[in-house]
XYZ file of C-alpha atoms in Angstrom:
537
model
C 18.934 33.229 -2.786
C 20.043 34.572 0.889
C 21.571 33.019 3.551
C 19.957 32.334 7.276
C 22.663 30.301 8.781
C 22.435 27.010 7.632
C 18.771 27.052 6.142
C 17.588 28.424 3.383
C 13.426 28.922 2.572
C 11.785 29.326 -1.275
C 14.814 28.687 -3.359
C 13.072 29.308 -6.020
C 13.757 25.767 -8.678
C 13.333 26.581 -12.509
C 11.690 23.537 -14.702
C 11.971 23.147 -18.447
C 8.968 24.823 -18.828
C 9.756 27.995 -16.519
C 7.408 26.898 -13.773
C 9.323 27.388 -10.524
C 9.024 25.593 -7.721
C 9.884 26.021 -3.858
C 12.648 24.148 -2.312
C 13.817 24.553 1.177
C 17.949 23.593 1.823
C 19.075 21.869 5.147
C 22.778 22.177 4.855
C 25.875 20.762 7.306
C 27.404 22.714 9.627
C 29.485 24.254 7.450
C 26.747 26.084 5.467
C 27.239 27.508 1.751
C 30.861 27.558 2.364
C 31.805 24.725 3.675
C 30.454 22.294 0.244
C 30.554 20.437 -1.363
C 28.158 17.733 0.090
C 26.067 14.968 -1.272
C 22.705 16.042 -1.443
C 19.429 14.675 -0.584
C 16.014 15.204 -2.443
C 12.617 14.931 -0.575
C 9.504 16.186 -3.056
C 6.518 16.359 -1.757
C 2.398 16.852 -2.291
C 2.035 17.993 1.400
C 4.588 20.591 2.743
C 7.651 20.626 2.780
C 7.971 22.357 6.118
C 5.604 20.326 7.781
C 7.581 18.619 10.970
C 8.245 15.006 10.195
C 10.236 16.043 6.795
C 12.035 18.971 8.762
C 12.805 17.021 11.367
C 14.277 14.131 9.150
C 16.372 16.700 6.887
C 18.223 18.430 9.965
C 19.309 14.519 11.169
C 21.042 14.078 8.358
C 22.394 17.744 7.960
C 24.502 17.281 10.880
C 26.162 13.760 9.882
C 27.054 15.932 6.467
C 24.251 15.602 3.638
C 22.693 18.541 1.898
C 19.316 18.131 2.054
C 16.716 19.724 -0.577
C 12.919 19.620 0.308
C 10.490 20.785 -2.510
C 7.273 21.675 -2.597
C 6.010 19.870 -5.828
C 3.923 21.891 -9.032
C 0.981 23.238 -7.779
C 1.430 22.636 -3.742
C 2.213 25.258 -1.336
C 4.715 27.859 -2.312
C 5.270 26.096 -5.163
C 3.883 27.878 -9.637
C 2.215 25.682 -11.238
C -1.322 23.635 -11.505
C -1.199 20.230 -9.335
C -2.255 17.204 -11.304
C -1.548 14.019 -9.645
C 0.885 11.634 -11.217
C 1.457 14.195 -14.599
C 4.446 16.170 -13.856
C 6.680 14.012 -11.257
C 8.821 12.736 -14.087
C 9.894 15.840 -15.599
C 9.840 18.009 -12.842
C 11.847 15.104 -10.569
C 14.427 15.262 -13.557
C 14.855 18.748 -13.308
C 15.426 19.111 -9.679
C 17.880 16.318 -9.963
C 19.849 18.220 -12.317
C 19.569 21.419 -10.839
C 20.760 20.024 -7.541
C 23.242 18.257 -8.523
C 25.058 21.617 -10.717
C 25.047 23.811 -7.743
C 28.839 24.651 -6.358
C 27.918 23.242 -2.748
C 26.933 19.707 -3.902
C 29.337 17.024 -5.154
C 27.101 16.257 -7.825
C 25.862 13.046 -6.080
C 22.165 13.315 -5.305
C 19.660 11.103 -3.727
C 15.672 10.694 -3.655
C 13.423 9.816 -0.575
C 9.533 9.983 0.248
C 6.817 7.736 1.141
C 3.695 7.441 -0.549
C 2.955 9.154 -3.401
C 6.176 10.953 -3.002
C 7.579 7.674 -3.003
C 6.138 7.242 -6.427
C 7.197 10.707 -7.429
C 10.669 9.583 -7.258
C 10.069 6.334 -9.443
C 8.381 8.549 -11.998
C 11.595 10.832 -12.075
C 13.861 7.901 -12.308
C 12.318 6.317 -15.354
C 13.536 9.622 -16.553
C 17.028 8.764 -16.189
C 18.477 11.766 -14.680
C 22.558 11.566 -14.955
C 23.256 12.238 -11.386
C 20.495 10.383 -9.412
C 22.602 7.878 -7.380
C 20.316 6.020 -5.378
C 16.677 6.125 -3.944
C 14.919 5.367 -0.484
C 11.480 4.449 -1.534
C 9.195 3.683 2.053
C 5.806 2.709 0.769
C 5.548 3.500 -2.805
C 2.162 3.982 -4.745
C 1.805 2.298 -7.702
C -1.250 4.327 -9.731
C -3.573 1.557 -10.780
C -2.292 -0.470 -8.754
C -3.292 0.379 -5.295
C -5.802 -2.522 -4.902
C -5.052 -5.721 -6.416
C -8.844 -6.917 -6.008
C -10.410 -4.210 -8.327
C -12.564 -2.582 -5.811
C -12.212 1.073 -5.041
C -10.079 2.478 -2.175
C -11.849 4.885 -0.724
C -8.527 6.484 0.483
C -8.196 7.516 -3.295
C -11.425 10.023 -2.383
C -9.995 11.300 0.898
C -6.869 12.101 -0.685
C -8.115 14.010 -3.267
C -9.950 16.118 -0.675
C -6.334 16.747 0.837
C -4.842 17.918 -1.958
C -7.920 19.963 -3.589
C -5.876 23.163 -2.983
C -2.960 24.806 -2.892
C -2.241 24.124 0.746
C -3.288 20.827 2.580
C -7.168 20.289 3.589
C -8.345 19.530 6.530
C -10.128 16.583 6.965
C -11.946 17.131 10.304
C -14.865 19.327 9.134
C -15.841 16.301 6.575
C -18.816 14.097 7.740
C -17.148 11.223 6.184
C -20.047 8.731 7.279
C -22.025 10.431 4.864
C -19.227 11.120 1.947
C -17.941 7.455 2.028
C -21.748 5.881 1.821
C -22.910 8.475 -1.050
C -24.690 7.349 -4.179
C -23.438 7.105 -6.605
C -19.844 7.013 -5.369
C -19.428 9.757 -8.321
C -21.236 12.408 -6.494
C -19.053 11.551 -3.592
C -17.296 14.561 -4.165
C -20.238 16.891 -3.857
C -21.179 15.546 -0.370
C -17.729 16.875 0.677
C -19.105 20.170 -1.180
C -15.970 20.437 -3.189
C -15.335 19.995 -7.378
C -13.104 17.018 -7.403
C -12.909 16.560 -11.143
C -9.811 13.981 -11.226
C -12.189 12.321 -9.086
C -14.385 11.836 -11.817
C -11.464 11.145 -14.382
C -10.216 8.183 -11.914
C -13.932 6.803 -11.581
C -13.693 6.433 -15.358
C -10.506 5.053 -15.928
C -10.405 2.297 -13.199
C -9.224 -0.322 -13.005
C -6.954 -1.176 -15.200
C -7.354 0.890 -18.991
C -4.091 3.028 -20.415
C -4.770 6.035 -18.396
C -2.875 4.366 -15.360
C -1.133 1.686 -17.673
C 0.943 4.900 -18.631
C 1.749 5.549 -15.216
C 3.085 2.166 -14.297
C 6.477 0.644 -14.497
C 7.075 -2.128 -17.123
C 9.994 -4.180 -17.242
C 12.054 -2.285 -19.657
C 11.618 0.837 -17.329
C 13.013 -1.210 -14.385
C 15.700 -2.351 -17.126
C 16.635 1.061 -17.559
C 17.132 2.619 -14.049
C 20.470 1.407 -12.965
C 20.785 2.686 -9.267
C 20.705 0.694 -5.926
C 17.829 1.569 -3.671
C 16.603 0.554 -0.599
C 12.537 -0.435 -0.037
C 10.656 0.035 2.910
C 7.190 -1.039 3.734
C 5.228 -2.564 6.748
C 3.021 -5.587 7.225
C -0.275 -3.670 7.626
C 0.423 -0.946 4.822
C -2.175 -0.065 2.751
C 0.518 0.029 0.093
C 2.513 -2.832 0.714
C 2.033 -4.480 -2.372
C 3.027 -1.372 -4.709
C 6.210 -1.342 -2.536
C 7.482 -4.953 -3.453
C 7.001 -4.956 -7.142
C 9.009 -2.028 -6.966
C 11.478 -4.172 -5.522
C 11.013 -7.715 -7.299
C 11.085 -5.252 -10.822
C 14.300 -4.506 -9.426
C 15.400 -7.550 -8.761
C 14.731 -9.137 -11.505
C 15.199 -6.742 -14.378
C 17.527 -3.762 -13.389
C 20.923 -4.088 -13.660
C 21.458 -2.517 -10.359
C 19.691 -5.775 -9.255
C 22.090 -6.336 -6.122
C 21.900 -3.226 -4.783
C 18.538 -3.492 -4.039
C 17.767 -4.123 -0.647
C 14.355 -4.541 1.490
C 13.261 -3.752 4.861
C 9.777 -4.799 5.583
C 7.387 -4.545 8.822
C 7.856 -3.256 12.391
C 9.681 0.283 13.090
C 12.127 1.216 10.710
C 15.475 0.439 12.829
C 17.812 3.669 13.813
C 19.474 5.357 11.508
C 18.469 3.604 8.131
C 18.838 6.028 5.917
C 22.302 7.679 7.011
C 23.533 4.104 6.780
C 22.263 3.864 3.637
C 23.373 7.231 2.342
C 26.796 6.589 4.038
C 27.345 3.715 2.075
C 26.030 5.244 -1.284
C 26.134 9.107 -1.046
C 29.321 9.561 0.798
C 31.108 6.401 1.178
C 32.338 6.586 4.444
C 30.189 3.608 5.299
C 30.612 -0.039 5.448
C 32.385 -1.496 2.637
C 29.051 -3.709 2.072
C 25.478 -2.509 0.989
C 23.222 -2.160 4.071
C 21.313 -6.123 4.766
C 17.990 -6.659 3.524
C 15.861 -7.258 7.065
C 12.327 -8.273 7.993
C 10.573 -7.988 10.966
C 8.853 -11.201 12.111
C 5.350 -10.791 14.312
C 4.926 -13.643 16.802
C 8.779 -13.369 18.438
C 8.901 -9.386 17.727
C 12.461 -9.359 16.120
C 14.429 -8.821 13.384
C 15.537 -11.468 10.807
C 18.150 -10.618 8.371
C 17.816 -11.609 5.140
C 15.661 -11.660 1.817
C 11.710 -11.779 2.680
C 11.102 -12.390 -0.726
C 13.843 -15.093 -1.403
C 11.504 -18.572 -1.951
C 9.702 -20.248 0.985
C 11.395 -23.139 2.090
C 7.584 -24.976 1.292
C 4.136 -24.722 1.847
C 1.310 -26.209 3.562
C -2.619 -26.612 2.671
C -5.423 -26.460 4.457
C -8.692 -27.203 3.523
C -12.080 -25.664 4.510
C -15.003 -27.501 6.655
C -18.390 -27.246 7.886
C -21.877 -29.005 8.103
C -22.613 -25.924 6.435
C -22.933 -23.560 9.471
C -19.578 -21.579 9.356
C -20.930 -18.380 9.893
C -19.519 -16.106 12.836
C -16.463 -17.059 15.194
C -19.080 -19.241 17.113
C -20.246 -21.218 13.961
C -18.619 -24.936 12.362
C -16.327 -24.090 9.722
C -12.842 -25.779 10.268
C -9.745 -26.005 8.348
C -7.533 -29.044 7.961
C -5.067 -30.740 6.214
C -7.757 -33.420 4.871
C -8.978 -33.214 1.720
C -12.886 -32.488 1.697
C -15.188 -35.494 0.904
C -19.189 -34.719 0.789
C -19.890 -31.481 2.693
C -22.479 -29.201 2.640
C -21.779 -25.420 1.271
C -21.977 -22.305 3.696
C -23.775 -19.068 2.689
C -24.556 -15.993 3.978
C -26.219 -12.876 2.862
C -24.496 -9.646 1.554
C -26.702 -6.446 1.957
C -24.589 -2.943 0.653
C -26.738 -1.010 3.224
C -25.226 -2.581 5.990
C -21.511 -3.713 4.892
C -18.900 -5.014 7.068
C -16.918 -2.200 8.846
C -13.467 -3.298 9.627
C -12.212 0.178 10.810
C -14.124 2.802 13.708
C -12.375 6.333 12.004
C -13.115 7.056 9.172
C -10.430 10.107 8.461
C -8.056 8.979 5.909
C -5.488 11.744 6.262
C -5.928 13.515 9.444
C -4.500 16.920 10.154
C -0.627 16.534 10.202
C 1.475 15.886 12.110
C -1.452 13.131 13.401
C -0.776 9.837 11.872
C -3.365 8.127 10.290
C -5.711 5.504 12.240
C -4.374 1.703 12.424
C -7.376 -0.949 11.949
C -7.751 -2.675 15.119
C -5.774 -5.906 15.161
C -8.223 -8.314 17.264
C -10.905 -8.829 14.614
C -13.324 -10.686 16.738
C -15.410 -7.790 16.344
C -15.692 -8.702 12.713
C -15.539 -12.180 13.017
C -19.090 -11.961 15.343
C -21.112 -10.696 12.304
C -23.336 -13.436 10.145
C -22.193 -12.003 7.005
C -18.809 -13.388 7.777
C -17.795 -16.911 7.477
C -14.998 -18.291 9.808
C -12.817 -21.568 9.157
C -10.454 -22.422 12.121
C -7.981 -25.053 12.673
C -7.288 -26.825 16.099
C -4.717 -25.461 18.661
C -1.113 -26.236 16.448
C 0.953 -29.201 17.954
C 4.380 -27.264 16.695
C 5.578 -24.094 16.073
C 5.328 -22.764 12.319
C 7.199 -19.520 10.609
C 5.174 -18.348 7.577
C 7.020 -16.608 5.329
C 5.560 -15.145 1.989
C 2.224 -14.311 0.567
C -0.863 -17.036 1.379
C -2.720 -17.892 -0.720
C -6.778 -18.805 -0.863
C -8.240 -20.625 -3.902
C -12.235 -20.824 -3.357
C -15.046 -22.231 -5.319
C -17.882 -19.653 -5.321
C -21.374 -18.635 -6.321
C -24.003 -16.499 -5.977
C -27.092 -14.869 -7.164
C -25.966 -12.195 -8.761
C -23.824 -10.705 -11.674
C -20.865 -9.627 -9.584
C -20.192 -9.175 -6.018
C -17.263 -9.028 -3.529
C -14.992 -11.817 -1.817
C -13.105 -9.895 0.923
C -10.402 -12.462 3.264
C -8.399 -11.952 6.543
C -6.093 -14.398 8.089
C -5.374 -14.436 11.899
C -3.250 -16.090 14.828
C -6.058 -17.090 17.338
C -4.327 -17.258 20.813
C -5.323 -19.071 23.286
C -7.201 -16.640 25.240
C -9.138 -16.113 21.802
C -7.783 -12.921 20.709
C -7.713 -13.029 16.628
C -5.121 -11.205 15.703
C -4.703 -9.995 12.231
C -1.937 -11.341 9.897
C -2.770 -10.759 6.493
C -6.024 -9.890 4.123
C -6.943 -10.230 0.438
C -9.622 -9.517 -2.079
C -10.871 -10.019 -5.366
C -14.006 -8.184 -7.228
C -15.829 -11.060 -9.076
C -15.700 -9.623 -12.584
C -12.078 -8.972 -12.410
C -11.480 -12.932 -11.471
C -9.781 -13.357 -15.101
C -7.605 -9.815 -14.434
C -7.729 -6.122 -13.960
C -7.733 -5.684 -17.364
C -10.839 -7.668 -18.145
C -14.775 -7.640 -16.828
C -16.626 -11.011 -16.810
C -19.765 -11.352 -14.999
C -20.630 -13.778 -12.845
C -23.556 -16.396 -13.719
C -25.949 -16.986 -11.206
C -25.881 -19.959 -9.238
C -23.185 -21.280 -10.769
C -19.787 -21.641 -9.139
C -16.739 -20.086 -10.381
C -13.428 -20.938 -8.904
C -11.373 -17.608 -8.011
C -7.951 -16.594 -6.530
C -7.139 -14.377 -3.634
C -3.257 -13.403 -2.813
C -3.367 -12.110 0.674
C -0.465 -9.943 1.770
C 2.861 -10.614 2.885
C 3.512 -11.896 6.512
C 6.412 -12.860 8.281
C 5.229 -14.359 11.220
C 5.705 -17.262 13.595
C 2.941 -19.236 14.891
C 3.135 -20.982 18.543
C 2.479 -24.221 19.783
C -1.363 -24.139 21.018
C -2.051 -21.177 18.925
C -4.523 -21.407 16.003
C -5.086 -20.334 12.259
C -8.509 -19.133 10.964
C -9.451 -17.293 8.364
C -12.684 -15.148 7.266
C -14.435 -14.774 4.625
C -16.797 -12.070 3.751
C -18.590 -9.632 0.667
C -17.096 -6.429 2.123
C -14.225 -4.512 3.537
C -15.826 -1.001 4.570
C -14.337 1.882 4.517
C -11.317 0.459 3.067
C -12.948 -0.184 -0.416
C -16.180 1.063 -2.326
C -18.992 -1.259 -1.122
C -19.768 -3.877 -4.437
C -23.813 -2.953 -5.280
C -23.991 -6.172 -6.882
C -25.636 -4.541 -9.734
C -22.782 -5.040 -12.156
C -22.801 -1.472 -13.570
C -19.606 0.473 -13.670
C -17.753 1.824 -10.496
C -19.591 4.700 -8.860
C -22.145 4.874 -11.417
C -25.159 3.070 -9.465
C -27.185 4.264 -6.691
C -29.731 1.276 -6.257
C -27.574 -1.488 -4.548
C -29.223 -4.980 -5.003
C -28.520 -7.739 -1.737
C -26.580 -10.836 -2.824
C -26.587 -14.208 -1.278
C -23.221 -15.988 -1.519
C -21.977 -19.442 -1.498
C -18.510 -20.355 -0.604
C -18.350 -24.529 -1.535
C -16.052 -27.066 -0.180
C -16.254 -30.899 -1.287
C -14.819 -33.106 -3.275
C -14.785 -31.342 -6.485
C -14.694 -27.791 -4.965
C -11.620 -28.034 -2.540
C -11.735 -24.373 -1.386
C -8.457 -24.259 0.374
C -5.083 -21.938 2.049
C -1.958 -22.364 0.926
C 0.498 -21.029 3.291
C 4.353 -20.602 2.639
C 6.479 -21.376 5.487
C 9.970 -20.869 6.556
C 12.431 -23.233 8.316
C 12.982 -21.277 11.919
C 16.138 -19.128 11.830
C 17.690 -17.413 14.637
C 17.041 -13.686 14.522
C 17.767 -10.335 16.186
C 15.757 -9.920 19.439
């Protein structure tokens, strides 16, 4: 191992096995000599000299952390074969150790990453490694667990193609109009003329069968990992939901539980993690654990506090229409009255021509280019026939939802299975629709991902949709509405309506679908909301 000044490239990390992998050091000021330090762990599937990890080691370098980033089995300058989610554990155990028995660190080490690096650290913690003191986990996957409606993300397909060699692929020479609306989805792969065979292996196993049940945290593994770690996540992230049952496992089975805190949505404020690190690493911090905080949309601030602590109640509105809800410009309403005798609204799914709720279709761009966001105003979506729209009347009183709404619907349709895709907007008064939360559910998974029932035609099945979390606060004159349609393209696999397994069919089949709301079939939101608290402009 030599010495450039304060870095040092391709320390070369032994694991049990004698696979050795790459690790770059970003120490203090005081270099090799000037230890010991608390150390910091950042493993990683992309690169670990790739700017926005070098860039975050060398901050906290200089206010005194050692900071290790490794290129993970099979990546970059890293021995090894790369297969996703099979080594992390062991190989996150190992660099643990390692780190923490070199003479410049105190023995204290830490874990951070987002993604699936975020998962990477999980997987080495419910290994129990003796000197892994705490964790930053920003976004964590949660294999298996990625959608909670059982249709496929198609970011599964374009992250495969990232990581189908050694070194990251680039994603701009992909014509991924064509790759993402291949038949079968299995020969997806060959469109993007490269072998993908985990591809296949994940096709397979989905949704919910041992191959990712082995993956997944249970209770007794949050049980067993006894450190405090702080959770970050946003409102719009694709992962959001793997992120807080990370943190409600915590919570409610670890007995680190109250050192778990949770920052959700907006920017992630200054200097998080030294704070945290200060507090946990070093202890020259504040005699208290860094605040759980939330950002709430609407009044753009910061409320501190527990997101997930229990709503203070919740409200219910009901769905309308004279059976014309379709587009923005149709009948559908939503109120607080029951429905009496109302006529159903339907519309007509066709595969070959699914809703498109984002314009770029490039998944992981070329770093350092961060990924696309999906257009918030979703007028553009709500205009479409396919889409049914239920809107309330301009709000009397302010409202702060806090939580997770909720959307119980009575369905049908003329087919075996088929899609129920949801988004939930603030409607301002100039008309703007601004996106707040969305939801889905594949109809054969209705009774669970770990069960397949078919639908019967033309009869109606009630079904359940948790949308995702929003902290947001709704304005006098300002409306709700939400939308409901059969597809969420290219977000998820398009539902063929065939029935047959995912990826399998190449002869999609157009469904008509019924969404009902009377008397006996009170589709309906439930909404949590929070009594307004003063928060951090």
């Amino acid at each position: 191992m030599k010495e450039a000044g304060r870095w040092l490239w391709d320390v070369r990390t032994p694991m049990r096995d004698g696979v050795e992998l790459s690790t770059d050091l970003h120490l203090p000021p005081g270099g090799l000599a000037g230890g010991p330090y608390p150390t910091v762990l950042i493993r990683t599937a992309a690169n670990n000299q790739a700017p926005m990890y070098v860039t975050r080691a060398r901050k906290l370098a200089d206010t005194g952390f050692a900071v290790a980033i490794q290129d993970i089995r099979g990546r970059q300058d890293a021995d090894g074969v790369f297969a996703p989610f099979r080594n992390e554990g062991p190989d996150g155990y190992d660099s643990v150790e390692w780190l923490a028995a070199q003479e410049w660190s105190t023995g204290k080490v830490a874990t951070m990453g987002s993604g699936y690096d975020a998962w990477a650290q999980w997987a080495a913690a419910r290994e129990r490694p003796p000197h892994l003191t705490t964790m930053v986990s920003t976004s964590a996957w949660a294999p298996g667990r990625q959608s909670r409606s059982g249709a496929l993300p198609l970011s599964m397909l374009a992250w495969l193609h990232a990581m189908s060699a050694r070194v990251w692929q680039e994603a701009g020479h992909v014509d991924w109009e064509v790759v993402l609306r291949h038949l079968p989805m299995r020969g997806a792969n060959e469109a993007i003329s490269c072998r993908l065979p985990v591809w296949h292996e994940w096709l397979d196993a989905r949704p919910a069968t041992s191959f990712w049940h082995d993956l997944d945290l249970s209770a007794d593994d949050f049980a067993a990992i006894d450190i405090p770690v702080l959770h970050i996540t946003g409102w719009h992230d694709f992962d959001q939901h793997s992120a807080l049952r990370y943190y409600s496992g915590m919570r409610a089975h670890s007995p680190a539980a109250s050192g778990q805190s949770l920052v959700i949505g907006g920017e992630e404020p200054a200097d998080l993690h030294c704070e945290w690190f200060d507090h946990w690493l070093s202890g020259s911090g504040s005699t208290q654990s860094p605040r759980s905080r939330y950002f709430v949309t609407g009044t753009d601030s910061w409320q501190d506090g527990d997101w997930a602590a229990p709503p203070d109640g919740v409200t219910t509105w009901y769905l309308h229409s004279a059976g014309r809800a379709n587009t923005l410009n149709g009948d559908g309403t939503l109120t607080a009255a029951a429905p009496v005798d109302e006529p159903a609204d339907t519309y007509v799914y066709d595969p070959a021509d699914p809703v498109i709720v984002s314009t770029d279709l490039t998944f992981f761009p070329s770093l350092p280019r961060q990924p696309p966001e999906l257009p918030l105003d979703r007028r553009f979506v709500e205009r479409r026939p396919d889409v049914l729209i239920y809107t309330t009347a301009p709000l009397t009183a302010g409202t702060t939802l806090r939580g997770c709404p909720a959307l119980t619907l009575f369905v049908s349709s003329d087919r075996v299975d088929t899609d129920w895709f949801v988004q939930l907007s603030d409607v301002a008064p100039g008309d703007d629709s601004m996106l707040l939360a969305t939801g889905g559910l594949r109809s054969r998974h209705r009774e669970g991902l770990d069960r397949e029932v078919s639908l019967h035609p033309g009869e109606t099945h009630e079904i359940a949709i948790e949308l995702s979390a929003v902290a947001h606060v709704l304005r006098p004159g300002h409306r709700l509405r939400i939308a409901i349609m059969s597809s969420y393209f290219p977000l998820f696999d398009r539902n063929l309506n065939t029935g047959a397994a995912i990826g399998q069919d190449a002869n999609p089949l157009v469904a008509t679908n019924t969404v009902h709301h009377d008397a006996t079939r009170p589709s309906r939101l439930v909404l949590p909301f929070a009594l307004q608290e003063d928060s951090d402009a």
